Amino acid sequence: MSPYQLVYGKTYHFPVKLEQKVIWAMKKLKLDWTEAAEQRLNQLNELDEFRLKAYKSSVIYKEKMKKYHEQRTEKREFAVADLVLLFNSRLHLFLAKLKSKWIGPFLIAKVFPRGAFELENKEGAKFTVNGQNVKIYLGHAESVHEVVEAYILDEV
């Protein structure tokens, strides 16, 4: 490659004085166009390798994060007609510290794919919720409205 083929192999002719100065500068700096072109090609190859390595490491990172998230996410499998409690996310912590964060029980009316459920309350109203916001209700459906009184006897 000659010093005149500077841009994409196109030949440019400079005015005679400028052309002499370019040749003098090349001789003075001992520039070798073939060596510079090879060095630039090597740099581009290294850049491509770095980009490929970064892509592979990002794919590995995403897979690890997905695995970590799936491990931390509870697999909840409920069937239609199960009784569940719903997490009350609108509960203000300071206004009702001792109040339970779970409301219900609700009846599962329909199970959607991807962990969503359609719940039904006592009045028959239906609404859809995320499966991560519900947990199984261990009590009996009949005992929901019962009031239980307990007396403590002191033995002397």
PDB file of C-alpha atoms in Angstrom:
ATOM      1  CA  MET A   1       0.000   0.000   0.000  1.00  0.00           C
ATOM      2  CA  SER A   2       1.446   3.323  -0.968  1.00  0.00           C
ATOM      3  CA  PRO A   3       1.279   6.463   1.175  1.00  0.00           C
ATOM      4  CA  TYR A   4      -1.185   7.925  -1.317  1.00  0.00           C
ATOM      5  CA  GLN A   5      -3.805   5.258  -0.707  1.00  0.00           C
ATOM      6  CA  LEU A   6      -4.964   6.742   2.553  1.00  0.00           C
ATOM      7  CA  VAL A   7      -8.709   6.249   2.451  1.00  0.00           C
ATOM      8  CA  TYR A   8     -10.255   2.923   1.420  1.00  0.00           C
ATOM      9  CA  GLY A   9      -7.695   2.218  -1.281  1.00  0.00           C
ATOM     10  CA  LYS A  10      -8.429   5.419  -3.232  1.00  0.00           C
ATOM     11  CA  THR A  11      -5.399   7.198  -4.583  1.00  0.00           C
ATOM     12  CA  TYR A  12      -5.013  10.881  -3.801  1.00  0.00           C
ATOM     13  CA  HIS A  13      -2.350  13.117  -5.314  1.00  0.00           C
ATOM     14  CA  PHE A  14      -1.181  16.038  -3.254  1.00  0.00           C
ATOM     15  CA  PRO A  15       0.461  19.152  -4.627  1.00  0.00           C
ATOM     16  CA  VAL A  16       4.173  18.607  -5.240  1.00  0.00           C
ATOM     17  CA  LYS A  17       5.430  20.497  -2.162  1.00  0.00           C
ATOM     18  CA  LEU A  18       2.911  18.778   0.126  1.00  0.00           C
ATOM     19  CA  GLU A  19       3.705  15.438  -1.471  1.00  0.00           C
ATOM     20  CA  GLN A  20       7.391  15.914  -0.744  1.00  0.00           C
ATOM     21  CA  LYS A  21       6.614  16.868   2.853  1.00  0.00           C
ATOM     22  CA  VAL A  22       4.485  13.731   3.294  1.00  0.00           C
ATOM     23  CA  ILE A  23       7.277  11.541   1.940  1.00  0.00           C
ATOM     24  CA  TRP A  24       9.826  13.324   4.132  1.00  0.00           C
ATOM     25  CA  ALA A  25       7.599  12.905   7.230  1.00  0.00           C
ATOM     26  CA  MET A  26       7.129   9.211   6.490  1.00  0.00           C
ATOM     27  CA  LYS A  27      10.873   8.715   6.146  1.00  0.00           C
ATOM     28  CA  LYS A  28      11.571  10.754   9.262  1.00  0.00           C
ATOM     29  CA  LEU A  29       8.998   8.899  11.381  1.00  0.00           C
ATOM     30  CA  LYS A  30       9.843   5.609   9.704  1.00  0.00           C
ATOM     31  CA  LEU A  31       6.168   4.848   9.034  1.00  0.00           C
ATOM     32  CA  ASP A  32       5.426   1.545   7.408  1.00  0.00           C
ATOM     33  CA  TRP A  33       1.902   1.515   6.011  1.00  0.00           C
ATOM     34  CA  THR A  34       1.687  -2.273   5.849  1.00  0.00           C
ATOM     35  CA  GLU A  35       2.755  -2.599   9.484  1.00  0.00           C
ATOM     36  CA  ALA A  36       0.268   0.089  10.560  1.00  0.00           C
ATOM     37  CA  ALA A  37      -2.516  -1.626   8.592  1.00  0.00           C
ATOM     38  CA  GLU A  38      -1.728  -4.990  10.212  1.00  0.00           C
ATOM     39  CA  GLN A  39      -1.631  -3.415  13.657  1.00  0.00           C
ATOM     40  CA  ARG A  40      -5.014  -1.761  13.070  1.00  0.00           C
ATOM     41  CA  LEU A  41      -6.468  -5.062  11.821  1.00  0.00           C
ATOM     42  CA  ASN A  42      -5.181  -6.813  14.957  1.00  0.00           C
ATOM     43  CA  GLN A  43      -6.783  -4.112  17.125  1.00  0.00           C
ATOM     44  CA  LEU A  44     -10.105  -4.597  15.335  1.00  0.00           C
ATOM     45  CA  ASN A  45      -9.886  -8.364  15.820  1.00  0.00           C
ATOM     46  CA  GLU A  46      -9.149  -7.893  19.528  1.00  0.00           C
ATOM     47  CA  LEU A  47     -12.142  -5.562  19.776  1.00  0.00           C
ATOM     48  CA  ASP A  48     -14.387  -8.182  18.147  1.00  0.00           C
ATOM     49  CA  GLU A  49     -13.097 -10.843  20.539  1.00  0.00           C
ATOM     50  CA  PHE A  50     -13.706  -8.538  23.515  1.00  0.00           C
ATOM     51  CA  ARG A  51     -17.245  -7.798  22.292  1.00  0.00           C
ATOM     52  CA  LEU A  52     -17.966 -11.526  21.861  1.00  0.00           C
ATOM     53  CA  LYS A  53     -16.611 -12.279  25.340  1.00  0.00           C
ATOM     54  CA  ALA A  54     -18.769  -9.496  26.823  1.00  0.00           C
ATOM     55  CA  TYR A  55     -21.845 -10.891  25.052  1.00  0.00           C
ATOM     56  CA  LYS A  56     -21.156 -14.408  26.352  1.00  0.00           C
ATOM     57  CA  SER A  57     -20.613 -13.165  29.898  1.00  0.00           C
ATOM     58  CA  SER A  58     -23.878 -11.167  29.768  1.00  0.00           C
ATOM     59  CA  VAL A  59     -25.741 -14.294  28.637  1.00  0.00           C
ATOM     60  CA  ILE A  60     -24.191 -16.274  31.509  1.00  0.00           C
ATOM     61  CA  TYR A  61     -25.103 -13.485  33.961  1.00  0.00           C
ATOM     62  CA  LYS A  62     -28.722 -13.439  32.749  1.00  0.00           C
ATOM     63  CA  GLU A  63     -28.987 -17.218  33.100  1.00  0.00           C
ATOM     64  CA  LYS A  64     -27.598 -17.078  36.653  1.00  0.00           C
ATOM     65  CA  MET A  65     -29.990 -14.277  37.620  1.00  0.00           C
ATOM     66  CA  LYS A  66     -32.927 -16.202  36.164  1.00  0.00           C
ATOM     67  CA  LYS A  67     -31.928 -19.312  38.122  1.00  0.00           C
ATOM     68  CA  TYR A  68     -31.497 -17.251  41.325  1.00  0.00           C
ATOM     69  CA  HIS A  69     -34.906 -15.615  40.832  1.00  0.00           C
ATOM     70  CA  GLU A  70     -36.608 -18.945  40.174  1.00  0.00           C
ATOM     71  CA  GLN A  71     -35.050 -20.420  43.331  1.00  0.00           C
ATOM     72  CA  ARG A  72     -36.299 -17.521  45.431  1.00  0.00           C
ATOM     73  CA  THR A  73     -39.773 -17.551  43.898  1.00  0.00           C
ATOM     74  CA  GLU A  74     -42.045 -19.997  45.637  1.00  0.00           C
ATOM     75  CA  LYS A  75     -43.849 -22.455  43.436  1.00  0.00           C
ATOM     76  CA  ARG A  76     -47.476 -22.202  44.465  1.00  0.00           C
ATOM     77  CA  GLU A  77     -49.863 -24.783  43.183  1.00  0.00           C
ATOM     78  CA  PHE A  78     -53.488 -24.364  44.119  1.00  0.00           C
ATOM     79  CA  ALA A  79     -56.589 -26.020  42.756  1.00  0.00           C
ATOM     80  CA  VAL A  80     -60.055 -24.660  42.118  1.00  0.00           C
ATOM     81  CA  ALA A  81     -62.146 -24.493  45.330  1.00  0.00           C
ATOM     82  CA  ASP A  82     -59.105 -24.112  47.624  1.00  0.00           C
ATOM     83  CA  LEU A  83     -59.339 -21.492  50.336  1.00  0.00           C
ATOM     84  CA  VAL A  84     -56.531 -18.923  50.364  1.00  0.00           C
ATOM     85  CA  LEU A  85     -55.509 -15.756  52.165  1.00  0.00           C
ATOM     86  CA  LEU A  86     -54.577 -12.628  50.199  1.00  0.00           C
ATOM     87  CA  PHE A  87     -51.665 -10.362  51.160  1.00  0.00           C
ATOM     88  CA  ASN A  88     -52.898  -6.841  51.903  1.00  0.00           C
ATOM     89  CA  SER A  89     -50.274  -4.650  50.247  1.00  0.00           C
ATOM     90  CA  ARG A  90     -52.174  -1.433  51.052  1.00  0.00           C
ATOM     91  CA  LEU A  91     -51.823  -1.890  54.778  1.00  0.00           C
ATOM     92  CA  HIS A  92     -50.005   1.047  56.345  1.00  0.00           C
ATOM     93  CA  LEU A  93     -47.501  -0.283  58.834  1.00  0.00           C
ATOM     94  CA  PHE A  94     -47.718   2.532  61.360  1.00  0.00           C
ATOM     95  CA  LEU A  95     -51.499   2.830  61.417  1.00  0.00           C
ATOM     96  CA  ALA A  96     -52.120  -0.853  62.015  1.00  0.00           C
ATOM     97  CA  LYS A  97     -49.000  -2.434  63.444  1.00  0.00           C
ATOM     98  CA  LEU A  98     -50.765  -5.337  65.084  1.00  0.00           C
ATOM     99  CA  LYS A  99     -53.259  -5.899  62.302  1.00  0.00           C
ATOM    100  CA  SER A 100     -52.709  -8.978  60.161  1.00  0.00           C
ATOM    101  CA  LYS A 101     -51.275  -8.384  56.708  1.00  0.00           C
ATOM    102  CA  TRP A 102     -53.361 -11.234  55.288  1.00  0.00           C
ATOM    103  CA  ILE A 103     -57.065 -10.880  54.499  1.00  0.00           C
ATOM    104  CA  GLY A 104     -59.581 -13.489  53.572  1.00  0.00           C
ATOM    105  CA  PRO A 105     -60.251 -16.357  53.174  1.00  0.00           C
ATOM    106  CA  PHE A 106     -61.118 -16.339  49.504  1.00  0.00           C
ATOM    107  CA  LEU A 107     -62.200 -19.194  47.273  1.00  0.00           C
ATOM    108  CA  ILE A 108     -60.174 -19.933  44.122  1.00  0.00           C
ATOM    109  CA  ALA A 109     -62.619 -19.753  41.239  1.00  0.00           C
ATOM    110  CA  LYS A 110     -60.182 -20.181  38.350  1.00  0.00           C
ATOM    111  CA  VAL A 111     -56.470 -20.945  37.881  1.00  0.00           C
ATOM    112  CA  PHE A 112     -54.722 -19.062  35.068  1.00  0.00           C
ATOM    113  CA  PRO A 113     -51.385 -19.999  33.499  1.00  0.00           C
ATOM    114  CA  ARG A 114     -48.239 -18.297  34.805  1.00  0.00           C
ATOM    115  CA  GLY A 115     -49.429 -18.301  38.422  1.00  0.00           C
ATOM    116  CA  ALA A 116     -52.457 -15.993  38.368  1.00  0.00           C
ATOM    117  CA  PHE A 117     -55.701 -16.830  40.166  1.00  0.00           C
ATOM    118  CA  GLU A 118     -59.265 -15.626  40.070  1.00  0.00           C
ATOM    119  CA  LEU A 119     -60.542 -15.330  43.633  1.00  0.00           C
ATOM    120  CA  GLU A 120     -64.088 -15.099  44.877  1.00  0.00           C
ATOM    121  CA  ASN A 121     -65.072 -13.431  48.147  1.00  0.00           C
ATOM    122  CA  LYS A 122     -68.042 -14.244  50.414  1.00  0.00           C
ATOM    123  CA  GLU A 123     -70.385 -11.959  48.487  1.00  0.00           C
ATOM    124  CA  GLY A 124     -69.535 -13.665  45.192  1.00  0.00           C
ATOM    125  CA  ALA A 125     -67.418 -10.861  43.700  1.00  0.00           C
ATOM    126  CA  LYS A 126     -64.523 -12.160  41.588  1.00  0.00           C
ATOM    127  CA  PHE A 127     -61.108 -10.575  40.988  1.00  0.00           C
ATOM    128  CA  THR A 128     -57.760 -11.683  39.602  1.00  0.00           C
ATOM    129  CA  VAL A 129     -54.520 -11.661  41.629  1.00  0.00           C
ATOM    130  CA  ASN A 130     -50.896 -12.700  41.281  1.00  0.00           C
ATOM    131  CA  GLY A 131     -50.122 -16.116  42.748  1.00  0.00           C
ATOM    132  CA  GLN A 132     -47.236 -14.700  44.799  1.00  0.00           C
ATOM    133  CA  ASN A 133     -49.729 -12.697  46.882  1.00  0.00           C
ATOM    134  CA  VAL A 134     -51.745 -15.648  48.163  1.00  0.00           C
ATOM    135  CA  LYS A 135     -51.130 -18.434  50.632  1.00  0.00           C
ATOM    136  CA  ILE A 136     -53.160 -21.458  51.659  1.00  0.00           C
ATOM    137  CA  TYR A 137     -55.800 -20.984  54.336  1.00  0.00           C
ATOM    138  CA  LEU A 138     -55.513 -23.761  56.913  1.00  0.00           C
ATOM    139  CA  GLY A 139     -58.773 -23.111  58.775  1.00  0.00           C
ATOM    140  CA  HIS A 140     -62.261 -24.384  57.985  1.00  0.00           C
ATOM    141  CA  ALA A 141     -64.663 -22.455  55.801  1.00  0.00           C
ATOM    142  CA  GLU A 142     -67.447 -22.752  58.382  1.00  0.00           C
ATOM    143  CA  SER A 143     -65.331 -21.402  61.241  1.00  0.00           C
ATOM    144  CA  VAL A 144     -64.452 -18.148  59.547  1.00  0.00           C
ATOM    145  CA  HIS A 145     -67.174 -16.110  61.244  1.00  0.00           C
ATOM    146  CA  GLU A 146     -67.268 -17.970  64.535  1.00  0.00           C
ATOM    147  CA  VAL A 147     -66.141 -16.192  67.649  1.00  0.00           C
ATOM    148  CA  VAL A 148     -64.282 -18.366  70.076  1.00  0.00           C
ATOM    149  CA  GLU A 149     -64.198 -17.458  73.745  1.00  0.00           C
ATOM    150  CA  ALA A 150     -61.541 -18.847  76.008  1.00  0.00           C
ATOM    151  CA  TYR A 151     -61.344 -18.584  79.779  1.00  0.00           C
ATOM    152  CA  ILE A 152     -58.176 -18.890  81.779  1.00  0.00           C
ATOM    153  CA  LEU A 153     -58.595 -20.548  85.115  1.00  0.00           C
ATOM    154  CA  ASP A 154     -56.182 -19.712  87.835  1.00  0.00           C
ATOM    155  CA  GLU A 155     -55.253 -22.626  89.978  1.00  0.00           C
ATOM    156  CA  VAL A 156     -54.102 -21.753  93.432  1.00  0.00           C
TER     157      VAL A 156
END
